[in-house]
Short mmCIF file of C-alpha atoms in Angstrom, two decimals:
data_model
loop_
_atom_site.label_atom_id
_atom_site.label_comp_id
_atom_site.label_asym_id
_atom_site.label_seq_id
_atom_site.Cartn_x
_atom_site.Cartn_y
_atom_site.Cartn_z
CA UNK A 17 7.90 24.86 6.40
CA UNK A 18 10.18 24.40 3.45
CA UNK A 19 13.17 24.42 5.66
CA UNK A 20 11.92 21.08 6.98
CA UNK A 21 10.33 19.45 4.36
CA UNK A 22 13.73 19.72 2.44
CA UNK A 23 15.57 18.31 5.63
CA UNK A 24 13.91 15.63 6.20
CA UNK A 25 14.19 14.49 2.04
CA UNK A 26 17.74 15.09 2.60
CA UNK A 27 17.12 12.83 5.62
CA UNK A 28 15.56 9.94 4.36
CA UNK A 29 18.09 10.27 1.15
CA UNK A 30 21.19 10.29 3.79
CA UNK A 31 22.34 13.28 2.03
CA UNK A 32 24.37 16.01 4.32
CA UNK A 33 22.46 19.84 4.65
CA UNK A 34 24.20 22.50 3.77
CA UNK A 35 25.75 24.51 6.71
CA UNK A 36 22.98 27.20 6.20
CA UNK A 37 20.55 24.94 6.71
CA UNK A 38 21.64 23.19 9.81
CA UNK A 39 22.02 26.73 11.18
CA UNK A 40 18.35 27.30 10.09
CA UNK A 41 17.54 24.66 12.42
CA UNK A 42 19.10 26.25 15.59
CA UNK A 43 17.62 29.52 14.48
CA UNK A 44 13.65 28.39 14.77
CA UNK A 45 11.47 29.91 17.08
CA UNK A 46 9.79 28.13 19.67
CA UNK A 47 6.42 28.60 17.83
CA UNK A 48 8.06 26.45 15.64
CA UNK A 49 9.37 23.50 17.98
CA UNK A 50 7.08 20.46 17.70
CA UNK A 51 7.32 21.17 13.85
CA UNK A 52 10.72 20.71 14.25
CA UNK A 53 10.63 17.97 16.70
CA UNK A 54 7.69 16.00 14.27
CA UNK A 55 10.36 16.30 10.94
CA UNK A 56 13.41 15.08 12.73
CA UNK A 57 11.31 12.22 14.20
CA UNK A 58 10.70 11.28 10.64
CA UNK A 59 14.33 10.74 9.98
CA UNK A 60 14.60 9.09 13.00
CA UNK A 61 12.03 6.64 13.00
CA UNK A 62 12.69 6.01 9.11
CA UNK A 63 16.60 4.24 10.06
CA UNK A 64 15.18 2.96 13.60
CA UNK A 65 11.92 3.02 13.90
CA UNK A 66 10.56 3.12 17.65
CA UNK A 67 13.53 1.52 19.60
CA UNK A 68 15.93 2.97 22.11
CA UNK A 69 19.26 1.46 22.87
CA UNK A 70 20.25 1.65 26.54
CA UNK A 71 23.44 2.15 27.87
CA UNK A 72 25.14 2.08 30.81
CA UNK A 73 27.92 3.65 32.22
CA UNK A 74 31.08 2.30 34.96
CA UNK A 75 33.16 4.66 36.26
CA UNK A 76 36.18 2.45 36.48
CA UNK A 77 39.00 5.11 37.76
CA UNK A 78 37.41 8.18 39.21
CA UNK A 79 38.97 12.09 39.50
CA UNK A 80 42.65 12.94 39.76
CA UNK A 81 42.76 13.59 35.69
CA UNK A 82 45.72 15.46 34.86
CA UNK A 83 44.07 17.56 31.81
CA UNK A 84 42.67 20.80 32.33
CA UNK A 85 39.10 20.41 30.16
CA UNK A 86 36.89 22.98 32.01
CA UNK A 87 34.11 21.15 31.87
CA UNK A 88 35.02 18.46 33.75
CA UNK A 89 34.41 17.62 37.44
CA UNK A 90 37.52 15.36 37.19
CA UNK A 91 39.80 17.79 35.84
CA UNK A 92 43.18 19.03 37.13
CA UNK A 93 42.51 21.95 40.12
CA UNK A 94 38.42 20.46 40.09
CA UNK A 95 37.37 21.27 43.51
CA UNK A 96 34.08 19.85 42.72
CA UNK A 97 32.90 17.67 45.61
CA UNK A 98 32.71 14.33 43.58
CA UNK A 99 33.63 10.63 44.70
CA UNK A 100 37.55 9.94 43.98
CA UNK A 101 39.26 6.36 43.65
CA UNK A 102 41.92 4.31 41.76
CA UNK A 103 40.79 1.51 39.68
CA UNK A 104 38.12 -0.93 40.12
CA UNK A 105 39.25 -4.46 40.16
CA UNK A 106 37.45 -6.41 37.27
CA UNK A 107 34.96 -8.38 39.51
CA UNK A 108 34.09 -4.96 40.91
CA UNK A 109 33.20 -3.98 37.66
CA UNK A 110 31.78 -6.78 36.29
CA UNK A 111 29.34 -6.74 39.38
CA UNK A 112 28.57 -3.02 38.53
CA UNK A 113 27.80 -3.52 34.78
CA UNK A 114 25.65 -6.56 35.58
CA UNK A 115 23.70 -3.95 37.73
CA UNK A 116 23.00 -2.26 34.18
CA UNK A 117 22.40 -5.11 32.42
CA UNK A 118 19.40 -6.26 34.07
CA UNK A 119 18.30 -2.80 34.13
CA UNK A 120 17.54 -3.28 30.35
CA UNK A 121 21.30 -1.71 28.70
CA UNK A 122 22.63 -3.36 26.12
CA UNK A 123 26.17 -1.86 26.12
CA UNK A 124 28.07 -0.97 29.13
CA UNK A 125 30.46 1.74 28.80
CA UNK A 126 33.73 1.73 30.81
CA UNK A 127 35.25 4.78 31.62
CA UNK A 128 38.56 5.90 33.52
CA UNK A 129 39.89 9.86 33.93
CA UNK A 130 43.16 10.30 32.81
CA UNK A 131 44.85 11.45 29.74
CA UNK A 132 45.09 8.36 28.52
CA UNK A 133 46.26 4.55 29.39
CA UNK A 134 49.52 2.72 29.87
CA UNK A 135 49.83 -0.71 28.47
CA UNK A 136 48.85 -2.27 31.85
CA UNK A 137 45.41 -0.19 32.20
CA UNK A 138 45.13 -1.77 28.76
CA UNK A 139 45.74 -5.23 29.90
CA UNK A 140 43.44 -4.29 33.45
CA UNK A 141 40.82 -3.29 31.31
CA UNK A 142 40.99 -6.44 28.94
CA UNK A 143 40.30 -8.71 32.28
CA UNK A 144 37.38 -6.26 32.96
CA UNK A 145 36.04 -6.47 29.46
CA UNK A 146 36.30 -10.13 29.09
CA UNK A 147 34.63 -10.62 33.16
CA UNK A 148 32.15 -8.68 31.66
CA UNK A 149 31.24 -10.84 28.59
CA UNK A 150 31.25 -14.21 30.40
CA UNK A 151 28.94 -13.59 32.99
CA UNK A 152 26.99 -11.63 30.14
CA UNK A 153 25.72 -12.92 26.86
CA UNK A 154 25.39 -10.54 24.31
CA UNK A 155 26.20 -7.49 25.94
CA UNK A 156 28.26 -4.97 23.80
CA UNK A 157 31.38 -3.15 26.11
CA UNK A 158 32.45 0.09 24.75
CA UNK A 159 35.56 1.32 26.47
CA UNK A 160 36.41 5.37 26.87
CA UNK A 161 40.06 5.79 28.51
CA UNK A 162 41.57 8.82 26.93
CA UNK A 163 44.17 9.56 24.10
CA UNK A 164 44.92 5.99 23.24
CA UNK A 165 48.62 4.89 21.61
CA UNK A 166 49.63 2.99 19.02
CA UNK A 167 48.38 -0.67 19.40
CA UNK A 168 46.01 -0.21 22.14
CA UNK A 169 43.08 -0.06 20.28
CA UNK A 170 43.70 -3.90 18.85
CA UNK A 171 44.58 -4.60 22.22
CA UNK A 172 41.08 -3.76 23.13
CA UNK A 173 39.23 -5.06 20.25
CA UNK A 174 41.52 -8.13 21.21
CA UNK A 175 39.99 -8.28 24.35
CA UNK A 176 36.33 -7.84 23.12
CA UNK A 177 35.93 -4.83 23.08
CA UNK A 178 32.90 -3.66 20.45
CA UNK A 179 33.80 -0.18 20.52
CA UNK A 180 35.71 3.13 21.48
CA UNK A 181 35.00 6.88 22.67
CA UNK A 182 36.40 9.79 22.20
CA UNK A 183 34.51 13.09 22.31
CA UNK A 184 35.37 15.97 19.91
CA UNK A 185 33.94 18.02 22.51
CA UNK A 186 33.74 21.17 20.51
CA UNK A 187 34.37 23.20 16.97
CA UNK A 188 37.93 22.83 16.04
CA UNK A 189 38.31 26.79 16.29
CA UNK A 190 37.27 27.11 19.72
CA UNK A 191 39.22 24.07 21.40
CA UNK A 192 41.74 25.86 22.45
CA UNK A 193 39.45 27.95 24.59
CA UNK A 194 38.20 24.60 26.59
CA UNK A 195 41.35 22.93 26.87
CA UNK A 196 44.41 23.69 26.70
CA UNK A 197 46.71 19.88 27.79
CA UNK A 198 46.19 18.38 24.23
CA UNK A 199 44.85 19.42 21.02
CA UNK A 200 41.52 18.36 19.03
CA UNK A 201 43.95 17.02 16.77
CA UNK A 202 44.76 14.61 19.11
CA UNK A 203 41.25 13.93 20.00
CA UNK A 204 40.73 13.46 16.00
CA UNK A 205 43.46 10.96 16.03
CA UNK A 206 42.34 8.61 18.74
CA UNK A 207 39.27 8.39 16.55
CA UNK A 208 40.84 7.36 13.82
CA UNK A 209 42.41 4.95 15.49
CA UNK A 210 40.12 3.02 17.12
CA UNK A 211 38.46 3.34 13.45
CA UNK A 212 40.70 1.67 11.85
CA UNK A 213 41.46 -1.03 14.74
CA UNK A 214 37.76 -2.10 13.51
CA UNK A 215 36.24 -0.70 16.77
CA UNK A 216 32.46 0.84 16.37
CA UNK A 217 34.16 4.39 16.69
CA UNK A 218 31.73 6.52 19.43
CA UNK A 219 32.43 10.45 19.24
CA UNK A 220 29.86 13.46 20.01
CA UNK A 221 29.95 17.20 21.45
CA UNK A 222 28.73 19.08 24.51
CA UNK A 223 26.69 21.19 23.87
CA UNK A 224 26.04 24.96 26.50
CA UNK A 225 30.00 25.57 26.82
CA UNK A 226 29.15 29.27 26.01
CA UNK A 227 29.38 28.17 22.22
CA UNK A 228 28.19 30.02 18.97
CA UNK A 229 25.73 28.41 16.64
CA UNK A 230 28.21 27.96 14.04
CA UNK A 231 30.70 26.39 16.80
CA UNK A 232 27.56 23.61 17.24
CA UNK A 233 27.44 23.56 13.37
CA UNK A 234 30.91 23.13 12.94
CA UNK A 235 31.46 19.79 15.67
CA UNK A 236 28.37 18.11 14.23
CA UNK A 237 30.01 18.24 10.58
CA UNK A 238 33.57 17.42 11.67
CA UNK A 239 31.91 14.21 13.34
CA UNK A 240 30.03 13.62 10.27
CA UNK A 241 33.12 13.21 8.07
CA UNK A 242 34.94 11.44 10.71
CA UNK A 243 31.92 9.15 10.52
CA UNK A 244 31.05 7.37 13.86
CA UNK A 245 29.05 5.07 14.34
CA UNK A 246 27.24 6.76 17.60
CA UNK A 247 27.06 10.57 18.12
CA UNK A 248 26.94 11.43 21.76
CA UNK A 249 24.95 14.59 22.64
CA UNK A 250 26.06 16.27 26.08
CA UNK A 251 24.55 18.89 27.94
CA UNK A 252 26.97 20.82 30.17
CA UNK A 253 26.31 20.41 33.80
CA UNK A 254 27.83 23.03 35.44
CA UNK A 255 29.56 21.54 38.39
CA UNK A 256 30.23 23.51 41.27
CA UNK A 257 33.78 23.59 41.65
CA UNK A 258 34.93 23.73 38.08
CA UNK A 259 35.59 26.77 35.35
CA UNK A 260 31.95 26.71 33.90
CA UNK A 261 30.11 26.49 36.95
CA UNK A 262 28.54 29.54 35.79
CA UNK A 263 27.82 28.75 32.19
CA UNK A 264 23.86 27.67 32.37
CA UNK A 265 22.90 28.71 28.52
CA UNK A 266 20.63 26.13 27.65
CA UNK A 267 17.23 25.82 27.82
CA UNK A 268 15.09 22.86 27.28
CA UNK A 269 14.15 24.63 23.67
CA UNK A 270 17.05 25.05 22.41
CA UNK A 271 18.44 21.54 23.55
CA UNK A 272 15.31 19.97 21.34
CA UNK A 273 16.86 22.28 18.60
CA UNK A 274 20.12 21.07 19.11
CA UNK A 275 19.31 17.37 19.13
CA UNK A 276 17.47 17.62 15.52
CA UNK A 277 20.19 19.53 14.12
CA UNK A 278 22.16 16.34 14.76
CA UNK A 279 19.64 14.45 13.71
CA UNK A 280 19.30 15.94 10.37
CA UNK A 281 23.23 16.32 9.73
CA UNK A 282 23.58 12.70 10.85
CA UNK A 283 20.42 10.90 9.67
CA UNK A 284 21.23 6.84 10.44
CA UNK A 285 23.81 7.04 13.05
CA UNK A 286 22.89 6.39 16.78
CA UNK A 287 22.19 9.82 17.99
CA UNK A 288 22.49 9.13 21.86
CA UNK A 289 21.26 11.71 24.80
CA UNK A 290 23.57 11.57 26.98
CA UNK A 291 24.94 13.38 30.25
CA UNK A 292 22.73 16.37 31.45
CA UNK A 293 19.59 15.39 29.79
CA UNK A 294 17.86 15.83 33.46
CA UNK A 295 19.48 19.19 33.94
CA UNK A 296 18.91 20.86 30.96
CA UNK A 297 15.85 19.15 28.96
CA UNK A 298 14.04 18.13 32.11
CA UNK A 299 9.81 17.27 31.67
CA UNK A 300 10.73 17.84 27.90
CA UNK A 301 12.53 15.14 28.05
CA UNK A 302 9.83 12.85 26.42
CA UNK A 303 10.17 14.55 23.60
CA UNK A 304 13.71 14.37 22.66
CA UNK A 305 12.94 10.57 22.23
CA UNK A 306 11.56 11.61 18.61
CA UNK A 307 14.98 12.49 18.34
CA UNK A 308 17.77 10.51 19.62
CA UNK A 309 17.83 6.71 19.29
CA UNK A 310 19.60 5.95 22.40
CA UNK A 311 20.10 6.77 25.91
CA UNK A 312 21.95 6.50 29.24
CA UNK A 313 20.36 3.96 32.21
CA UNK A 314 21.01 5.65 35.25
CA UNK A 315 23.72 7.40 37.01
CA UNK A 316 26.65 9.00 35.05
CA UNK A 317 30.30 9.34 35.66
CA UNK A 318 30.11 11.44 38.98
CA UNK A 319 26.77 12.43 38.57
CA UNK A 320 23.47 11.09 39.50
CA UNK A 321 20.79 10.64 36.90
CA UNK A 322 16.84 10.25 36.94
CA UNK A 323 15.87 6.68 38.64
CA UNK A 324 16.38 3.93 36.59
CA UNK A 325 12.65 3.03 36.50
CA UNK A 326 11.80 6.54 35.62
CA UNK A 327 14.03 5.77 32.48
CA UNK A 328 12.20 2.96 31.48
CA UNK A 329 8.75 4.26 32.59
CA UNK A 330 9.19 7.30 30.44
CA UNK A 331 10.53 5.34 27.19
CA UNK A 332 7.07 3.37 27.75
CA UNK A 333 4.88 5.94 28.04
CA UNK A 334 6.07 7.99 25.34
CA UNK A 335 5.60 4.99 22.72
CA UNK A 336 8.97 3.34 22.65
CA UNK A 337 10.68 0.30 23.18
CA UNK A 338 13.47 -0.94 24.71
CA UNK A 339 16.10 -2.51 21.87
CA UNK A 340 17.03 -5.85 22.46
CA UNK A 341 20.29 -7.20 22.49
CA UNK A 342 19.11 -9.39 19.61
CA UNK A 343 18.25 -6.47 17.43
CA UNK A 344 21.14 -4.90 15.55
CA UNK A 345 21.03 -1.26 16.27
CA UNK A 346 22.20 0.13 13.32
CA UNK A 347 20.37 0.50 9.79
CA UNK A 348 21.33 -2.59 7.51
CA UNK A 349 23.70 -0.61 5.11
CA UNK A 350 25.54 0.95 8.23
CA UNK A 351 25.81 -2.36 9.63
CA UNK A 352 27.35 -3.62 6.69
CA UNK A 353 29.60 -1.21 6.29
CA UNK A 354 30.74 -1.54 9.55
CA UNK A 355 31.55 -5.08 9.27
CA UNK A 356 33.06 -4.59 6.01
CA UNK A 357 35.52 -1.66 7.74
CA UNK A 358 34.06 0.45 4.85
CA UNK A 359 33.91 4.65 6.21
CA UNK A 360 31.56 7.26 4.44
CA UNK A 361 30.92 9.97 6.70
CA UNK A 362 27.79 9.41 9.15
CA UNK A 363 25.49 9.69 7.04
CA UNK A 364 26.92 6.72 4.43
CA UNK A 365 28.29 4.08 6.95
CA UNK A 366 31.12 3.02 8.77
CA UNK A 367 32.25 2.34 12.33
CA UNK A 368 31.56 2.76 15.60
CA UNK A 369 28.84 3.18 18.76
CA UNK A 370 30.04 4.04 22.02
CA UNK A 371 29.81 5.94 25.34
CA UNK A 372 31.21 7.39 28.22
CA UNK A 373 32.66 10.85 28.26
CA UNK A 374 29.98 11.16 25.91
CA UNK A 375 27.67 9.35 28.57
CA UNK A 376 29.08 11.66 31.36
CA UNK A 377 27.34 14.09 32.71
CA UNK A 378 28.48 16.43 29.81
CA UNK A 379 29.76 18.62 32.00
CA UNK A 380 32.68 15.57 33.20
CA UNK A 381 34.41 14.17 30.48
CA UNK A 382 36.69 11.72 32.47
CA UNK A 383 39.50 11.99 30.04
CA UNK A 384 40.51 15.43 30.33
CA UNK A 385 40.39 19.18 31.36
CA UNK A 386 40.68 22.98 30.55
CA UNK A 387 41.37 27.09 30.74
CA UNK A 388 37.97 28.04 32.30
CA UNK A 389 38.19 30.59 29.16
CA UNK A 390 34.41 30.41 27.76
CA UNK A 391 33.72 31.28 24.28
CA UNK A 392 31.40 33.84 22.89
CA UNK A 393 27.99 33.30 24.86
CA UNK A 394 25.32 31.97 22.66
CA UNK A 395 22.16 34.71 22.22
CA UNK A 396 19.31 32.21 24.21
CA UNK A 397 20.54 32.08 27.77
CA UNK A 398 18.99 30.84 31.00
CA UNK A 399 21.27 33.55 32.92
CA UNK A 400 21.73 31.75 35.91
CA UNK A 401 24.57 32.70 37.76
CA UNK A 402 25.14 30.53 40.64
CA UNK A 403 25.37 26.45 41.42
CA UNK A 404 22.33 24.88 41.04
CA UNK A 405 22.30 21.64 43.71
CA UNK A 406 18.54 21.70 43.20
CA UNK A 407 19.78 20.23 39.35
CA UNK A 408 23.14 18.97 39.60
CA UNK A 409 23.83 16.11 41.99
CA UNK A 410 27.34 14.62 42.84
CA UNK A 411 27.30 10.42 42.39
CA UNK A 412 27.00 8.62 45.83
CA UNK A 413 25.82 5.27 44.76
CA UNK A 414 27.46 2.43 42.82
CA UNK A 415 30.85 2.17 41.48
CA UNK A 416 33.23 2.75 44.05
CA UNK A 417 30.93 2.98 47.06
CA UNK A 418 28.97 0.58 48.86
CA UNK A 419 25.79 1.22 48.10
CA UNK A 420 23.73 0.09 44.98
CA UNK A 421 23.86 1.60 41.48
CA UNK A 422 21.04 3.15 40.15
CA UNK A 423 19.90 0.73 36.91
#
């Protein structure tokens, strides 16, 4: 297929697609798939060969968010059934990430709902960060805590902190229709901040809101010029209880699709599956391993995820590897870049790697809320129109219980 052949040059060149012909991408037909599958794994395998970076997240402050995103099961009016509690002290967390840690995850990803922090979450978080880092040697901590203010991010880089997330979420011209308590620009701007406070800037979408093709199209090149380091991919899990409980329009097809239209747009960044990857992708998800670079260990935010062992069973058996903490995870130039504060776009270097919202369950952001307005429906639908428990299973392990995690 031409289409293909010219993406993955463009690839392996780290030169950006046109618009038409990431759209291309979204538009093949499942005759098509593996085709697509084989020429993203070309790209992906060219800037990282055969690894994949685990991650794993710590819910560190769970429900009671103020925002209104509808996706999230932590969102203002949310009467989804989910675990709720203030903040973990720092041993409590430390003891959780440790859980991940010798699970395999490199990074651990600490996450607390809310809009964003006050100066003392900042300073509660720095203990966490730097309990984390003593009792673990070479672990990378990646903190997601909302909208941050001026000065916080160098607080947290301070602290060791590697690096920061903020979702985009969604295309600029449909925010408004997902949230309506702040404003992408704001979203934009936390970016940019933890950017420039020399964090590894983290920032992806979520992907089965109800959104167009172009919407998709749109996110993935806003990220691209705001050039993170780490490109979350969500898949909406539609909790029970929230606005898009109802909104199942994915199937594991068109996720695959998805994933290499990231891949393609953003060549050498870590592409990360993240939350609903069991829900939506399911036995395919093998596959989206030629694809993404880096996943979640585990549980998510408030919901559960496959076994821990199944993660690493699957990684094996499909030809991977587990990335070591003494292997740097991004391509040389990026790398360099990074440590040089130098930004490019993601396909030229710069910034960040991350988690959290983005490691949620997709459908729980943990850092805000919405309308329960959904956009235009996309045309490939799974037209389901009731919960799904069978798929989507509230957290009751780990953080902020007494029972183990799942790592």
């Amino acid at each position: 297929m031409d289409l293909l052949n010219t993406l993955v040059d463009k690839g392996l060149r780290r030169e950006l697609p046109t618009r038409e012909e990431a759209l291309a991408v979204l538009a093949t037909s499942d005759d098509d798939l593996l085709e697509v599958v084989a020429a993203a794994g070309k790209v992906r395998r060219q800037w990282f060969g055969r690894r994949v970076k685990l991650n794993y997240l710590v819910n560190l402050k769970s429900g009671l968010c103020p925002e209104d995103c509808s996706y999230c099961s932590q969102r203002l009016g949310s009467k989804a059934e989910i675990l709720k509690y203030t903040w973990l002290k720092p041993d409590e967390a430390s003891k959780a990430a440790a859980a991940g840690v010798a699970g395999g995850a490199k990074r651990v990803c600490l996450v607390a709902s809310g809009r964003g922090p006050t100066d003392r979450d900042v300073a509660r978080v720095s203990q966490t960060i730097e309990a984390i880092k003593e009792q673990n040697e070479g672990v990378e901590v990646c903190a997601c805590l909302g909208l941050l203010s001026d000065g916080q991010a160098e607080r947290l880089r301070d602290a060791g902190a590697d690096a920061y997330n903020h979702n985009l979420n969604t295309s600029e011209g449909t925010y408004r229709d997902i949230t309506t308590t702040h404003t992408y620009a704001d979203r934009v701007d936390t970016v940019q901040k933890a950017h420039a406070a020399g964090l590894s800037a983290c920032s992806g979408l979520i992907a089965g809101m109800g959104e167009r093709d172009e919407d998709l199209v749109d996110v993935v090149f806003s990220l691209r010029e705001l050039d993170p380091d780490s490109v979350p991919v969500n898949f909406l899990i539609p909790f029970e209880g929230t606005p898009l409980a109802k909104e199942w329009n994915l199937t594991p097809q068109r996720a695959l699709r998805i994933l290499a239209m990231v891949r393609f747009v953003c060549p050498d960044v870590e592409v990360r599956l993240a939350g609903g990857r069991e829900v939506h992708l399911r036995t395919l998800q093998p596959l989206a391993l030629h694809l993404a670079n880096s996943i979640f260990l585990g549980d998510y935010l408030t919901s559960e995820g496959q076994a821990g062992k199944a993660d690493l069973d699957m990684i094996a058996d499909a030809g991977f590897e587990v990335e070591g903490t003494d292997t740097t995870t991004l391509p040389e130039h990026r790398a360099d870049a990074a440590a040089g504060a130098v930004a490019g776009g993601c396909g030229s270097g710069g910034g960040g790697g991350g988690c959290a919202p983005c490691g949620d369950t997709g459908a729980e952001s943990g850092t805000d809320t919405a309308t329960g307005t959904a956009v235009e429906t996309a045309p490939e639908t799974e037209s389901v129109s009731a919960a799904r428990p069978d798929l989507v299973a509230v957290r009751r392990r780990g953080a902020g219980t007494d029972l183990a995690p799942n790592a």
